[in-house]
Amino acid sequence: MLSSPGRHGVSSGEIDQLRERALHELQEVTTHEALAQWHARYLGRRGEITQRLRGLGSLPADVRPQVGRALNALKETLETAYAERERIVRELELAARIEAEAVDVTLPGRRPAIGTLHPVTQMIREVTDIFAHLGFQVVEGPEVEYGYYAFDALNIPPEHPARDVWDTIFIESDQKEIVLRPHTSPMQIRVMERRKPPVRVVVPGRCYRYEAVDATHEWHFHQIEGLAVDEHITMADLKGTLAEFARQLFGRERRVRFRCDFFPFVEPGVDFAIDCMFCRGEGCRVCGGSGWIEILGAGMVHPQVLRNVGYDPERYTGWAFGMGVERLVMLKYGVPDIRYFYQGDLRFLSQFERIPI
Ligand code: YSA
């Protein structure tokens, strides 16, 4: 039994009160921070229990063992209670975190931002789909091209003035002339070199020209080349195919026009126009008042070009065309400036039909 209050500074009542208070406070603790404070207050180096244990030496020797035992028992009780509370606090904190970070699976999801195909890519797909249904195969070729394919084989010899029409970007080379292709026509030669007639291909691709950029000219743009070669191919086939293509792309009510034009690799050459869909042929700003909009150059493949690839021009004939893809998009959607296509401005790009990637 401990002595009654006062005599040796620590009475059993006092130790009981201390236990009650410490355990009561411990019950209130719900965070690790508060737990650490509690530990410091009672069991820490300057804590109440530790201080009292240190003060044992000043007690009379006859009560010292009893008081010491009682304090050690209290210390053990509090340490056990502390360990138990620490486990509970950990669980409480975990539960609070789970609640705070809980995901409400019943909420509607956020719509992911899905990209769409660039209008030029969409147009390439639309045009090549039309020709695919007419029996044409889609092929692609190099953007870095030999001068031979870009010009010579197309009946444009080195000193020919027509070579100036294609403001070419040359790539430095000690050996063969190498260019960034200024049109997709070199692919006519590459395809015919590799195949025997009948040939029916369309070739979409990027082209480059040393060009002053303005509302209708870019220094890089896209063309789609078309080529059909076989026995008995005539200008009538060209007219029929292009008229059908234009009506599928721009509407069945479109009227079409063929006029003479010159390209060294065709004979005869034509430019192909449709009646302006904005003014219905009356004449407006878009068609420059003429009522017609040119959409491509075309013609019957020049006999010399056929000879250059080893075809017999007495037996085979063919036609070809080349159209600018950006210009088609501009016409179809009334885009006033070609530069919008390559500025990466989503306010412009997101206006086109949303075909997901
Ligand atoms: C002609 C006859 C054929 O049998 C086959 C193909 C051709 C077309 C020829 N190879 C050619 O390139 N002609 S072109 O210089 O008049 O260009 C064709 C189309 O490309 C133009 O009508 C235009 O739509 C587009 N284009 C040309 N330069 C451009 C451009 N588009 C944007 N920016 C430029 N700088």
GROMACS .gro file of C-alpha atoms and ligand atoms in nm:
model
  392
    1MET     CA    1   0.000   0.000   0.000
    2LEU     CA    2   0.119   0.350  -0.075
    3SER     CA    3   0.114   0.611   0.195
    4SER     CA    4  -0.166   0.864   0.203
    5PRO     CA    5  -0.144   1.199   0.010
    6GLY     CA    6   0.130   1.443   0.077
    7ARG     CA    7   0.384   1.260   0.282
    8HIS     CA    8   0.620   1.137   0.012
    9GLY     CA    9   0.495   1.349  -0.276
   10VAL     CA   10   0.326   1.055  -0.462
   11SER     CA   11   0.010   0.901  -0.323
   12SER     CA   12  -0.189   0.609  -0.466
   13GLY     CA   13  -0.474   0.850  -0.529
   14GLU     CA   14  -0.243   1.073  -0.725
   15ILE     CA   15  -0.119   0.782  -0.940
   16ASP     CA   16  -0.479   0.669  -0.998
   17GLN     CA   17  -0.574   1.022  -1.105
   18LEU     CA   18  -0.273   1.040  -1.329
   19ARG     CA   19  -0.371   0.707  -1.490
   20GLU     CA   20  -0.732   0.815  -1.534
   21ARG     CA   21  -0.633   1.148  -1.687
   22ALA     CA   22  -0.375   0.999  -1.921
   23LEU     CA   23  -0.606   0.721  -2.037
   24HIS     CA   24  -0.898   0.961  -2.078
   25GLU     CA   25  -0.688   1.199  -2.288
   26LEU     CA   26  -0.560   0.906  -2.490
   27GLN     CA   27  -0.918   0.808  -2.578
   28GLU     CA   28  -0.968   1.153  -2.730
   29VAL     CA   29  -0.661   1.125  -2.955
   30THR     CA   30  -0.749   1.068  -3.323
   31THR     CA   31  -0.435   1.178  -3.513
   32HIS     CA   32  -0.070   1.080  -3.507
   33GLU     CA   33   0.021   1.437  -3.428
   34ALA     CA   34  -0.197   1.442  -3.114
   35LEU     CA   35  -0.066   1.098  -3.025
   36ALA     CA   36   0.293   1.224  -3.036
   37GLN     CA   37   0.198   1.516  -2.810
   38TRP     CA   38   0.031   1.279  -2.566
   39HIS     CA   39   0.339   1.055  -2.561
   40ALA     CA   40   0.566   1.352  -2.493
   41ARG     CA   41   0.336   1.471  -2.214
   42TYR     CA   42   0.334   1.140  -2.023
   43LEU     CA   43   0.604   0.905  -2.143
   44GLY     CA   44   0.856   1.137  -2.309
   45ARG     CA   45   1.192   1.239  -2.156
   46ARG     CA   46   1.028   1.533  -1.981
   47GLY     CA   47   0.693   1.356  -1.944
   48GLU     CA   48   0.505   1.328  -1.618
   49ILE     CA   49   0.583   0.960  -1.556
   50THR     CA   50   0.951   0.999  -1.638
   51GLN     CA   51   0.983   1.302  -1.410
   52ARG     CA   52   0.823   1.112  -1.127
   53LEU     CA   53   1.047   0.812  -1.179
   54ARG     CA   54   1.347   1.042  -1.172
   55GLY     CA   55   1.221   1.189  -0.843
   56LEU     CA   56   1.215   0.845  -0.677
   57GLY     CA   57   1.562   0.897  -0.535
   58SER     CA   58   1.443   1.177  -0.314
   59LEU     CA   59   1.181   0.955  -0.146
   60PRO     CA   60   1.246   0.783   0.186
   61ALA     CA   61   1.396   0.442   0.129
   62ASP     CA   62   1.103   0.256   0.290
   63VAL     CA   63   0.842   0.376   0.040
   64ARG     CA   64   1.069   0.403  -0.262
   65PRO     CA   65   1.022   0.041  -0.386
   66GLN     CA   66   0.644   0.056  -0.358
   67VAL     CA   67   0.619   0.389  -0.532
   68GLY     CA   68   0.869   0.274  -0.792
   69ARG     CA   69   0.665  -0.042  -0.863
   70ALA     CA   70   0.342   0.157  -0.886
   71LEU     CA   71   0.498   0.409  -1.125
   72ASN     CA   72   0.654   0.136  -1.340
   73ALA     CA   73   0.322  -0.046  -1.352
   74LEU     CA   74   0.156   0.280  -1.458
   75LYS     CA   75   0.424   0.336  -1.722
   76GLU     CA   76   0.366  -0.015  -1.858
   77THR     CA   77  -0.012   0.037  -1.861
   78LEU     CA   78   0.026   0.365  -2.049
   79GLU     CA   79   0.275   0.218  -2.296
   80THR     CA   80   0.037  -0.070  -2.372
   81ALA     CA   81  -0.255   0.173  -2.404
   82TYR     CA   82  -0.038   0.393  -2.628
   83ALA     CA   83   0.050   0.104  -2.861
   84GLU     CA   84  -0.316   0.004  -2.885
   85ARG     CA   85  -0.422   0.363  -2.953
   86GLU     CA   86  -0.151   0.398  -3.215
   87ARG     CA   87  -0.305   0.102  -3.401
   88ILE     CA   88  -0.653   0.257  -3.376
   89VAL     CA   89  -0.528   0.601  -3.491
   90ARG     CA   90  -0.363   0.438  -3.792
   91GLU     CA   91  -0.693   0.276  -3.883
   92LEU     CA   92  -0.884   0.601  -3.823
   93GLU     CA   93  -0.646   0.797  -4.043
   94LEU     CA   94  -0.661   0.536  -4.316
   95ALA     CA   95  -1.043   0.535  -4.306
   96ALA     CA   96  -1.046   0.918  -4.324
   97ARG     CA   97  -0.812   0.911  -4.623
   98ILE     CA   98  -1.016   0.650  -4.803
   99GLU     CA   99  -1.328   0.856  -4.749
  100ALA     CA  100  -1.162   1.178  -4.865
  101GLU     CA  101  -1.020   1.016  -5.177
  102ALA     CA  102  -1.321   0.801  -5.252
  103VAL     CA  103  -1.432   0.789  -5.616
  104ASP     CA  104  -1.801   0.817  -5.680
  105VAL     CA  105  -1.838   0.553  -5.948
  106THR     CA  106  -2.195   0.665  -6.014
  107LEU     CA  107  -2.078   1.005  -6.149
  108PRO     CA  108  -2.077   1.036  -6.530
  109GLY     CA  109  -1.725   1.006  -6.677
  110ARG     CA  110  -1.529   1.296  -6.826
  111ARG     CA  111  -1.537   1.295  -7.204
  112PRO     CA  112  -1.182   1.238  -7.331
  113ALA     CA  113  -1.057   1.490  -7.585
  114ILE     CA  114  -1.034   1.283  -7.903
  115GLY     CA  115  -0.844   1.431  -8.195
  116THR     CA  116  -0.992   1.445  -8.543
  117LEU     CA  117  -0.835   1.398  -8.880
  118HIS     CA  118  -0.690   1.708  -9.042
  119PRO     CA  119  -0.923   1.845  -9.313
  120VAL     CA  120  -0.658   1.777  -9.577
  121THR     CA  121  -0.631   1.413  -9.465
  122GLN     CA  122  -1.011   1.387  -9.467
  123MET     CA  123  -1.021   1.524  -9.822
  124ILE     CA  124  -0.748   1.284  -9.938
  125ARG     CA  125  -0.954   0.996  -9.800
  126GLU     CA  126  -1.274   1.124  -9.958
  127VAL     CA  127  -1.115   1.168 -10.302
  128THR     CA  128  -0.922   0.839 -10.298
  129ASP     CA  129  -1.240   0.657 -10.182
  130ILE     CA  130  -1.428   0.793 -10.484
  131PHE     CA  131  -1.155   0.674 -10.720
  132ALA     CA  132  -1.119   0.341 -10.539
  133HIS     CA  133  -1.487   0.279 -10.616
  134LEU     CA  134  -1.415   0.362 -10.980
  135GLY     CA  135  -1.149   0.088 -10.988
  136PHE     CA  136  -0.834   0.288 -10.907
  137GLN     CA  137  -0.561   0.166 -10.673
  138VAL     CA  138  -0.406   0.407 -10.419
  139VAL     CA  139  -0.025   0.422 -10.421
  140GLU     CA  140   0.229   0.653 -10.261
  141GLY     CA  141   0.583   0.758 -10.348
  142PRO     CA  142   0.888   0.951 -10.230
  143GLU     CA  143   0.877   1.321 -10.143
  144VAL     CA  144   1.252   1.350 -10.209
  145GLU     CA  145   1.280   1.276 -10.576
  146TYR     CA  146   1.532   1.254 -10.861
  147GLY     CA  147   1.517   1.534 -11.116
  148TYR     CA  148   1.479   1.261 -11.377
  149TYR     CA  149   1.137   1.156 -11.242
  150ALA     CA  150   1.022   1.509 -11.151
  151PHE     CA  151   1.109   1.653 -11.495
  152ASP     CA  152   1.312   1.467 -11.758
  153ALA     CA  153   1.097   1.154 -11.783
  154LEU     CA  154   0.792   1.381 -11.790
  155ASN     CA  155   0.915   1.540 -12.110
  156ILE     CA  156   1.060   1.849 -11.939
  157PRO     CA  157   1.429   1.855 -12.046
  158PRO     CA  158   1.687   2.056 -11.844
  159GLU     CA  159   1.668   2.377 -12.044
  160HIS     CA  160   1.294   2.364 -12.115
  161PRO     CA  161   1.117   2.686 -12.003
  162ALA     CA  162   0.831   2.481 -11.859
  163ARG     CA  163   1.072   2.374 -11.584
  164ASP     CA  164   1.032   2.723 -11.434
  165VAL     CA  165   0.659   2.666 -11.374
  166TRP     CA  166   0.745   2.433 -11.088
  167ASP     CA  167   0.941   2.656 -10.850
  168THR     CA  168   1.152   2.369 -10.733
  169ILE     CA  169   1.341   2.328 -10.406
  170PHE     CA  170   1.668   2.153 -10.488
  171ILE     CA  171   1.864   1.933 -10.252
  172GLU     CA  172   2.240   1.966 -10.274
  173SER     CA  173   2.399   1.668 -10.440
  174ASP     CA  174   2.725   1.613 -10.629
  175GLN     CA  175   2.583   1.334 -10.838
  176LYS     CA  176   2.223   1.316 -10.959
  177GLU     CA  177   1.985   1.611 -10.942
  178ILE     CA  178   1.768   1.566 -10.630
  179VAL     CA  179   1.461   1.777 -10.548
  180LEU     CA  180   1.172   1.799 -10.307
  181ARG     CA  181   0.901   1.690 -10.549
  182PRO     CA  182   0.707   1.996 -10.675
  183HIS     CA  183   0.418   1.777 -10.793
  184THR     CA  184   0.300   1.416 -10.769
  185SER     CA  185   0.347   1.354 -11.145
  186PRO     CA  186   0.687   1.175 -11.096
  187MET     CA  187   0.481   0.886 -10.961
  188GLN     CA  188   0.331   0.838 -11.309
  189ILE     CA  189   0.676   0.734 -11.425
  190ARG     CA  190   0.758   0.523 -11.119
  191VAL     CA  191   0.428   0.333 -11.148
  192MET     CA  192   0.456   0.274 -11.523
  193GLU     CA  193   0.822   0.163 -11.493
  194ARG     CA  194   0.713  -0.110 -11.254
  195ARG     CA  195   0.387  -0.226 -11.416
  196LYS     CA  196   0.251  -0.329 -11.748
  197PRO     CA  197  -0.088  -0.186 -11.860
  198PRO     CA  198  -0.367  -0.177 -11.763
  199VAL     CA  199  -0.275   0.085 -11.502
  200ARG     CA  200  -0.527   0.271 -11.288
  201VAL     CA  201  -0.381   0.451 -10.987
  202VAL     CA  202  -0.434   0.759 -10.774
  203VAL     CA  203  -0.137   0.901 -10.581
  204PRO     CA  204  -0.195   1.135 -10.288
  205GLY     CA  205   0.109   1.309 -10.145
  206ARG     CA  206   0.285   1.616 -10.016
  207CYS     CA  207   0.459   1.853 -10.259
  208TYR     CA  208   0.700   2.143 -10.210
  209ARG     CA  209   0.765   2.458 -10.407
  210TYR     CA  210   0.991   2.758 -10.362
  211GLU     CA  211   0.682   2.976 -10.349
  212ALA     CA  212   0.586   3.313 -10.199
  213VAL     CA  213   0.313   3.212  -9.952
  214ASP     CA  214  -0.020   3.391  -9.990
  215ALA     CA  215  -0.392   3.318  -9.951
  216THR     CA  216  -0.389   3.050 -10.222
  217HIS     CA  217  -0.025   2.936 -10.227
  218GLU     CA  218   0.169   2.742  -9.967
  219TRP     CA  219   0.531   2.632  -9.997
  220HIS     CA  220   0.417   2.280  -9.910
  221PHE     CA  221   0.078   2.143 -10.005
  222HIS     CA  222  -0.084   1.821 -10.122
  223GLN     CA  223  -0.175   1.691 -10.464
  224ILE     CA  224  -0.355   1.382 -10.585
  225GLU     CA  225  -0.232   1.241 -10.912
  226GLY     CA  226  -0.444   1.013 -11.126
  227LEU     CA  227  -0.327   0.788 -11.408
  228ALA     CA  228  -0.510   0.545 -11.635
  229VAL     CA  229  -0.328   0.364 -11.918
  230ASP     CA  230  -0.455   0.079 -12.134
  231GLU     CA  231  -0.545  -0.003 -12.491
  232HIS     CA  232  -0.820   0.215 -12.638
  233ILE     CA  233  -0.826   0.474 -12.356
  234THR     CA  234  -0.967   0.800 -12.487
  235MET     CA  235  -1.032   1.156 -12.387
  236ALA     CA  236  -1.397   1.058 -12.340
  237ASP     CA  237  -1.293   0.826 -12.053
  238LEU     CA  238  -1.108   1.117 -11.891
  239LYS     CA  239  -1.409   1.345 -11.924
  240GLY     CA  240  -1.652   1.088 -11.791
  241THR     CA  241  -1.432   0.994 -11.495
  242LEU     CA  242  -1.360   1.352 -11.390
  243ALA     CA  243  -1.723   1.461 -11.427
  244GLU     CA  244  -1.836   1.170 -11.210
  245PHE     CA  245  -1.567   1.249 -10.953
  246ALA     CA  246  -1.661   1.620 -10.937
  247ARG     CA  247  -2.030   1.540 -10.892
  248GLN     CA  248  -1.962   1.288 -10.616
  249LEU     CA  249  -1.744   1.539 -10.431
  250PHE     CA  250  -1.929   1.865 -10.493
  251GLY     CA  251  -2.287   1.758 -10.569
  252ARG     CA  252  -2.473   1.591 -10.855
  253GLU     CA  253  -2.601   1.924 -10.991
  254ARG     CA  254  -2.245   2.043 -11.076
  255ARG     CA  255  -2.174   2.137 -11.437
  256VAL     CA  256  -1.819   2.074 -11.562
  257ARG     CA  257  -1.593   2.244 -11.816
  258PHE     CA  258  -1.281   2.129 -12.004
  259ARG     CA  259  -1.055   2.386 -12.166
  260CYS     CA  260  -0.724   2.354 -12.350
  261ASP     CA  261  -0.417   2.391 -12.133
  262PHE     CA  262  -0.050   2.306 -12.164
  263PHE     CA  263   0.157   2.059 -11.965
  264PRO     CA  264   0.467   1.909 -12.131
  265PHE     CA  265   0.368   1.556 -12.027
  266VAL     CA  266   0.026   1.552 -12.193
  267GLU     CA  267  -0.108   1.605 -12.543
  268PRO     CA  268  -0.366   1.746 -12.555
  269GLY     CA  269  -0.375   1.910 -12.212
  270VAL     CA  270  -0.681   2.048 -12.037
  271ASP     CA  271  -0.784   2.235 -11.732
  272PHE     CA  272  -1.094   2.106 -11.564
  273ALA     CA  273  -1.341   2.338 -11.391
  274ILE     CA  274  -1.676   2.307 -11.216
  275ASP     CA  275  -1.945   2.572 -11.205
  276CYS     CA  276  -1.905   2.784 -10.893
  277MET     CA  277  -2.111   2.634 -10.610
  278PHE     CA  278  -2.125   2.968 -10.427
  279CYS     CA  279  -2.291   3.169 -10.705
  280ARG     CA  280  -2.418   2.876 -10.918
  281GLY     CA  281  -2.226   3.005 -11.217
  282GLU     CA  282  -2.350   3.365 -11.191
  283GLY     CA  283  -2.006   3.505 -11.105
  284CYS     CA  284  -1.885   3.600 -10.754
  285ARG     CA  285  -1.574   3.683 -10.553
  286VAL     CA  286  -1.478   3.316 -10.506
  287CYS     CA  287  -1.478   3.235 -10.880
  288GLY     CA  288  -1.339   3.576 -10.977
  289GLY     CA  289  -1.663   3.662 -11.157
  290SER     CA  290  -1.619   3.386 -11.418
  291GLY     CA  291  -1.876   3.142 -11.276
  292TRP     CA  292  -1.619   2.859 -11.302
  293ILE     CA  293  -1.364   2.720 -11.059
  294GLU     CA  294  -1.062   2.528 -11.190
  295ILE     CA  295  -0.990   2.223 -10.982
  296LEU     CA  296  -0.719   2.036 -11.171
  297GLY     CA  297  -0.491   1.999 -11.469
  298ALA     CA  298  -0.516   1.689 -11.690
  299GLY     CA  299  -0.463   1.548 -12.037
  300MET     CA  300  -0.378   1.249 -12.253
  301VAL     CA  301  -0.037   1.110 -12.153
  302HIS     CA  302   0.223   1.234 -12.405
  303PRO     CA  303   0.352   0.959 -12.637
  304GLN     CA  304   0.710   1.050 -12.538
  305VAL     CA  305   0.628   0.986 -12.173
  306LEU     CA  306   0.492   0.642 -12.266
  307ARG     CA  307   0.809   0.574 -12.465
  308ASN     CA  308   1.025   0.685 -12.166
  309VAL     CA  309   0.882   0.401 -11.957
  310GLY     CA  310   0.899   0.143 -12.236
  311TYR     CA  311   0.530   0.146 -12.333
  312ASP     CA  312   0.440   0.133 -12.702
  313PRO     CA  313   0.240   0.452 -12.774
  314GLU     CA  314   0.096   0.288 -13.087
  315ARG     CA  315  -0.071   0.030 -12.868
  316TYR     CA  316  -0.133   0.208 -12.539
  317THR     CA  317  -0.293   0.539 -12.460
  318GLY     CA  318  -0.372   0.696 -12.127
  319TRP     CA  319  -0.473   1.001 -11.938
  320ALA     CA  320  -0.357   1.167 -11.620
  321PHE     CA  321  -0.459   1.447 -11.388
  322GLY     CA  322  -0.321   1.634 -11.088
  323MET     CA  323  -0.527   1.828 -10.834
  324GLY     CA  324  -0.443   2.041 -10.530
  325VAL     CA  325  -0.601   1.900 -10.213
  326GLU     CA  326  -0.598   2.219 -10.003
  327ARG     CA  327  -0.778   2.401 -10.285
  328LEU     CA  328  -1.048   2.131 -10.287
  329VAL     CA  329  -1.106   2.178  -9.913
  330MET     CA  330  -1.112   2.556  -9.960
  331LEU     CA  331  -1.376   2.522 -10.230
  332LYS     CA  332  -1.589   2.268 -10.051
  333TYR     CA  333  -1.598   2.454  -9.719
  334GLY     CA  334  -1.545   2.814  -9.830
  335VAL     CA  335  -1.204   2.850  -9.657
  336PRO     CA  336  -1.071   3.192  -9.762
  337ASP     CA  337  -0.699   3.141  -9.687
  338ILE     CA  338  -0.476   2.837  -9.740
  339ARG     CA  339  -0.249   2.941  -9.451
  340TYR     CA  340  -0.512   2.836  -9.196
  341PHE     CA  341  -0.436   2.470  -9.269
  342TYR     CA  342  -0.087   2.469  -9.121
  343GLN     CA  343  -0.113   2.708  -8.828
  344GLY     CA  344  -0.230   2.432  -8.592
  345ASP     CA  345  -0.515   2.652  -8.468
  346LEU     CA  346  -0.780   2.426  -8.313
  347ARG     CA  347  -1.047   2.696  -8.353
  348PHE     CA  348  -1.010   2.644  -8.728
  349LEU     CA  349  -0.939   2.271  -8.738
  350SER     CA  350  -1.222   2.168  -8.504
  351GLN     CA  351  -1.483   2.314  -8.739
  352PHE     CA  352  -1.444   2.028  -8.985
  353GLU     CA  353  -1.657   1.719  -8.974
  354ARG     CA  354  -1.550   1.526  -8.668
  355ILE     CA  355  -1.407   1.207  -8.811
  356PRO     CA  356  -1.220   1.049  -8.517
  357ILE     CA  357  -0.862   0.937  -8.574
  358YSA     C1  358  -0.137   1.806 -11.510
  358YSA     C2  359  -0.157   1.715 -11.612
  358YSA     C3  360  -0.141   1.582 -11.584
  358YSA     O1  361  -0.159   1.491 -11.685
  358YSA     C4  362  -0.108   1.537 -11.457
  358YSA     C5  363  -0.087   1.630 -11.359
  358YSA     C6  364  -0.103   1.763 -11.381
  358YSA     C7  365  -0.078   1.862 -11.277
  358YSA     C8  366   0.066   1.910 -11.273
  358YSA     N1  367   0.157   1.808 -11.230
  358YSA     C9  368   0.075   2.029 -11.181
  358YSA     O2  369   0.141   2.023 -11.079
  358YSA     N2  370   0.005   2.135 -11.219
  358YSA     S1  371  -0.007   2.268 -11.130
  358YSA     O3  372   0.122   2.326 -11.113
  358YSA     O4  373  -0.103   2.353 -11.196
  358YSA     O5  374  -0.061   2.222 -10.991
  358YSA    C10  375  -0.179   2.146 -10.981
  358YSA    C11  376  -0.262   2.192 -10.864
  358YSA     O6  377  -0.183   2.191 -10.747
  358YSA    C12  378  -0.307   2.337 -10.878
  358YSA     O7  379  -0.423   2.344 -10.954
  358YSA    C13  380  -0.332   2.373 -10.735
  358YSA     O8  381  -0.456   2.327 -10.694
  358YSA    C14  382  -0.224   2.296 -10.663
  358YSA     N3  383  -0.111   2.383 -10.632
  358YSA    C15  384  -0.007   2.415 -10.711
  358YSA     N4  385   0.078   2.497 -10.647
  358YSA    C16  386   0.027   2.518 -10.524
  358YSA    C17  387  -0.093   2.444 -10.514
  358YSA     N5  388  -0.168   2.444 -10.401
  358YSA    C18  389  -0.123   2.517 -10.297
  358YSA     N6  390  -0.010   2.589 -10.298
  358YSA    C19  391   0.068   2.593 -10.409
  358YSA     N7  392   0.182   2.660 -10.406
   0.00000   0.00000   0.00000
